PDB file of C-alpha atoms in Angstrom:
ATOM      1  CA  MET A   1      63.264  31.863-126.577  1.00  0.00           C
ATOM      2  CA  LEU A   2      64.881  30.183-129.595  1.00  0.00           C
ATOM      3  CA  PRO A   3      67.842  27.825-129.102  1.00  0.00           C
ATOM      4  CA  VAL A   4      71.251  28.988-130.277  1.00  0.00           C
ATOM      5  CA  VAL A   5      72.284  27.075-133.379  1.00  0.00           C
ATOM      6  CA  ARG A   6      75.975  26.906-134.206  1.00  0.00           C
ATOM      7  CA  PRO A   7      77.059  26.362-137.801  1.00  0.00           C
ATOM      8  CA  MET A   8      78.654  22.955-138.379  1.00  0.00           C
ATOM      9  CA  SER A   9      81.923  24.575-139.480  1.00  0.00           C
ATOM     10  CA  MET A  10      82.316  26.519-136.232  1.00  0.00           C
ATOM     11  CA  PRO A  11      83.436  24.195-133.414  1.00  0.00           C
ATOM     12  CA  ASN A  12      82.716  25.329-129.886  1.00  0.00           C
ATOM     13  CA  ALA A  13      85.471  26.256-127.447  1.00  0.00           C
ATOM     14  CA  SER A  14      85.558  22.770-125.925  1.00  0.00           C
ATOM     15  CA  GLU A  15      86.139  21.203-129.348  1.00  0.00           C
ATOM     16  CA  ASN A  16      88.879  23.754-130.061  1.00  0.00           C
ATOM     17  CA  TYR A  17      90.621  22.892-126.792  1.00  0.00           C
ATOM     18  CA  GLN A  18      90.279  19.183-127.541  1.00  0.00           C
ATOM     19  CA  ALA A  19      91.855  19.649-130.988  1.00  0.00           C
ATOM     20  CA  ALA A  20      94.648  21.786-129.526  1.00  0.00           C
ATOM     21  CA  GLY A  21      95.317  19.133-126.882  1.00  0.00           C
ATOM     22  CA  GLU A  22      95.560  16.437-129.543  1.00  0.00           C
ATOM     23  CA  LEU A  23      98.008  18.563-131.540  1.00  0.00           C
ATOM     24  CA  LEU A  24     100.180  19.204-128.484  1.00  0.00           C
ATOM     25  CA  ARG A  25     100.129  15.495-127.572  1.00  0.00           C
ATOM     26  CA  ALA A  26     101.345  14.681-131.089  1.00  0.00           C
ATOM     27  CA  LEU A  27     104.227  17.121-130.587  1.00  0.00           C
ATOM     28  CA  ALA A  28     105.034  15.919-127.061  1.00  0.00           C
ATOM     29  CA  ALA A  29     108.202  14.002-127.896  1.00  0.00           C
ATOM     30  CA  PRO A  30     111.660  15.512-128.429  1.00  0.00           C
ATOM     31  CA  LEU A  31     112.199  13.493-131.603  1.00  0.00           C
ATOM     32  CA  ARG A  32     108.913  14.737-133.085  1.00  0.00           C
ATOM     33  CA  ILE A  33     109.947  18.295-132.274  1.00  0.00           C
ATOM     34  CA  ALA A  34     113.214  17.642-134.121  1.00  0.00           C
ATOM     35  CA  VAL A  35     111.310  16.225-137.112  1.00  0.00           C
ATOM     36  CA  VAL A  36     109.016  19.261-137.275  1.00  0.00           C
ATOM     37  CA  THR A  37     112.027  21.573-136.985  1.00  0.00           C
ATOM     38  CA  GLU A  38     113.718  19.803-139.909  1.00  0.00           C
ATOM     39  CA  LEU A  39     110.553  19.824-142.010  1.00  0.00           C
ATOM     40  CA  ALA A  40     110.107  23.557-141.397  1.00  0.00           C
ATOM     41  CA  ALA A  41     113.029  24.036-143.802  1.00  0.00           C
ATOM     42  CA  GLY A  42     111.297  22.000-146.515  1.00  0.00           C
ATOM     43  CA  PRO A  43     110.307  18.474-147.543  1.00  0.00           C
ATOM     44  CA  ARG A  44     112.588  15.625-146.461  1.00  0.00           C
ATOM     45  CA  CYS A  45     112.727  11.889-147.093  1.00  0.00           C
ATOM     46  CA  VAL A  46     113.109   9.528-144.147  1.00  0.00           C
ATOM     47  CA  HIS A  47     116.827   8.952-144.784  1.00  0.00           C
ATOM     48  CA  GLU A  48     117.409  12.733-144.808  1.00  0.00           C
ATOM     49  CA  LEU A  49     115.636  13.053-141.457  1.00  0.00           C
ATOM     50  CA  VAL A  50     117.648  10.124-140.073  1.00  0.00           C
ATOM     51  CA  ASP A  51     120.909  11.809-141.141  1.00  0.00           C
ATOM     52  CA  ALA A  52     119.881  15.229-139.790  1.00  0.00           C
ATOM     53  CA  ILE A  53     118.502  14.016-136.453  1.00  0.00           C
ATOM     54  CA  GLY A  54     120.819  11.083-135.839  1.00  0.00           C
ATOM     55  CA  ALA A  55     118.083   8.680-134.749  1.00  0.00           C
ATOM     56  CA  PRO A  56     117.551   5.149-136.095  1.00  0.00           C
ATOM     57  CA  GLN A  57     115.353   4.877-139.193  1.00  0.00           C
ATOM     58  CA  PRO A  58     112.628   2.715-137.559  1.00  0.00           C
ATOM     59  CA  LEU A  59     112.276   5.250-134.749  1.00  0.00           C
ATOM     60  CA  VAL A  60     112.029   8.198-137.157  1.00  0.00           C
ATOM     61  CA  SER A  61     109.442   6.298-139.229  1.00  0.00           C
ATOM     62  CA  GLN A  62     107.408   5.521-136.104  1.00  0.00           C
ATOM     63  CA  HIS A  63     107.321   9.192-135.097  1.00  0.00           C
ATOM     64  CA  LEU A  64     106.446  10.230-138.655  1.00  0.00           C
ATOM     65  CA  ARG A  65     103.431   7.888-138.479  1.00  0.00           C
ATOM     66  CA  VAL A  66     102.263   9.610-135.293  1.00  0.00           C
ATOM     67  CA  LEU A  67     102.718  13.059-136.836  1.00  0.00           C
ATOM     68  CA  LYS A  68     100.969  11.985-140.036  1.00  0.00           C
ATOM     69  CA  GLY A  69      98.085  10.483-138.065  1.00  0.00           C
ATOM     70  CA  ALA A  70      97.670  13.778-136.224  1.00  0.00           C
ATOM     71  CA  GLY A  71      97.622  15.713-139.493  1.00  0.00           C
ATOM     72  CA  VAL A  72     100.892  17.501-138.722  1.00  0.00           C
ATOM     73  CA  VAL A  73     102.807  16.096-141.707  1.00  0.00           C
ATOM     74  CA  ARG A  74     101.896  14.681-145.080  1.00  0.00           C
ATOM     75  CA  GLY A  75     103.807  12.466-147.460  1.00  0.00           C
ATOM     76  CA  ARG A  76     104.235  12.725-151.212  1.00  0.00           C
ATOM     77  CA  ARG A  77     105.808   9.983-153.281  1.00  0.00           C
ATOM     78  CA  ARG A  78     109.094  11.013-154.892  1.00  0.00           C
ATOM     79  CA  GLY A  79     110.279   8.074-156.985  1.00  0.00           C
ATOM     80  CA  ARG A  80     110.870   5.165-154.620  1.00  0.00           C
ATOM     81  CA  GLU A  81     110.792   7.409-151.550  1.00  0.00           C
ATOM     82  CA  ILE A  82     108.220   9.487-149.746  1.00  0.00           C
ATOM     83  CA  ALA A  83     109.018  13.129-149.105  1.00  0.00           C
ATOM     84  CA  TYR A  84     107.427  14.391-145.905  1.00  0.00           C
ATOM     85  CA  SER A  85     106.416  18.005-145.394  1.00  0.00           C
ATOM     86  CA  LEU A  86     104.468  20.000-142.841  1.00  0.00           C
ATOM     87  CA  ALA A  87     100.748  20.102-143.506  1.00  0.00           C
ATOM     88  CA  ASP A  88     100.588  23.586-141.984  1.00  0.00           C
ATOM     89  CA  GLN A  89     103.334  26.115-141.239  1.00  0.00           C
ATOM     90  CA  HIS A  90     101.573  27.145-138.004  1.00  0.00           C
ATOM     91  CA  VAL A  91     102.995  24.013-136.400  1.00  0.00           C
ATOM     92  CA  ALA A  92     106.533  25.122-137.311  1.00  0.00           C
ATOM     93  CA  HIS A  93     105.900  28.412-135.494  1.00  0.00           C
ATOM     94  CA  ILE A  94     104.500  26.646-132.422  1.00  0.00           C
ATOM     95  CA  VAL A  95     107.556  24.387-132.224  1.00  0.00           C
ATOM     96  CA  ALA A  96     110.016  27.236-132.895  1.00  0.00           C
ATOM     97  CA  ASP A  97     108.393  29.307-130.133  1.00  0.00           C
ATOM     98  CA  ALA A  98     108.512  26.369-127.702  1.00  0.00           C
ATOM     99  CA  VAL A  99     112.181  25.689-128.454  1.00  0.00           C
ATOM    100  CA  SER A 100     113.023  29.384-128.148  1.00  0.00           C
ATOM    101  CA  HIS A 101     111.120  29.635-124.860  1.00  0.00           C
ATOM    102  CA  SER A 102     112.949  26.608-123.463  1.00  0.00           C
ATOM    103  CA  ARG A 103     116.263  28.394-124.043  1.00  0.00           C
ATOM    104  CA  GLU A 104     115.276  31.502-122.074  1.00  0.00           C
ATOM    105  CA  PRO A 105     117.031  31.826-118.723  1.00  0.00           C
ATOM    106  CA  GLU A 106     114.811  31.449-115.699  1.00  0.00           C
ATOM    107  CA  PRO A 107     114.548  34.374-113.279  1.00  0.00           C
ATOM    108  CA  ILE A 108     117.142  34.142-110.500  1.00  0.00           C
ATOM    109  CA  ASN A 109     114.493  34.429-107.790  1.00  0.00           C
ATOM    110  CA  ARG A 110     111.198  33.110-109.127  1.00  0.00           C
ATOM    111  CA  ASP A 111     109.309  34.517-106.106  1.00  0.00           C
ATOM    112  CA  ALA A 112     110.650  38.008-106.808  1.00  0.00           C
ATOM    113  CA  ALA A 113     109.696  37.794-110.485  1.00  0.00           C
ATOM    114  CA  GLU A 114     106.022  37.189-109.705  1.00  0.00           C
ATOM    115  CA  PRO A 115     103.952  39.556-107.566  1.00  0.00           C
ATOM    116  CA  ALA A 116     102.915  38.105-104.232  1.00  0.00           C
ATOM    117  CA  VAL A 117      99.254  37.243-103.823  1.00  0.00           C
ATOM    118  CA  THR A 118      97.882  37.777-100.343  1.00  0.00           C
ATOM    119  CA  ALA A 119      94.532  36.821 -98.881  1.00  0.00           C
ATOM    120  CA  GLU A 120      94.251  40.025 -96.827  1.00  0.00           C
ATOM    121  CA  PRO A 121      93.490  43.410 -98.396  1.00  0.00           C
ATOM    122  CA  ALA A 122      96.272  45.962 -98.367  1.00  0.00           C
ATOM    123  CA  VAL A 123      95.938  48.700 -95.753  1.00  0.00           C
ATOM    124  CA  ALA A 124      96.027  52.221 -97.176  1.00  0.00           C
ATOM    125  CA  ALA A 125      98.791  54.499 -95.908  1.00  0.00           C
ATOM    126  CA  GLY A 126      97.826  56.195 -92.677  1.00  0.00           C
ATOM    127  CA  GLU A 127      94.929  53.852 -91.836  1.00  0.00           C
ATOM    128  CA  GLY A 128      94.969  51.766 -88.686  1.00  0.00           C
ATOM    129  CA  SER A 129      97.933  53.601 -87.095  1.00  0.00           C
TER     130      SER A 129
END
């Protein structure tokens, strides 16, 4: 039997999960979510992000470095400033979906919203009586 050879460009499922985990870790801060949300509307310089988000400039810059290191954002020089933009619009959709999901009301009775799982098989009507 011949071994299965995977093309180099096709990562296996474990590598895909690893990459997805790294992406989600990069997004796992409220300020980074705010930055991605702002950048979804188009490129922004640091001072524009500071004004829009209301966080101190050093903090915004620190989070931009994390996002850039993870490949979520990229920077392009614009005169004396750097305009940051999303490297991929998929990230904007992931963040928008997460924010939208967080706003959904929770079911009143969580137990009632999910079907009960029992260890014993259900008894058919008329059996055992």
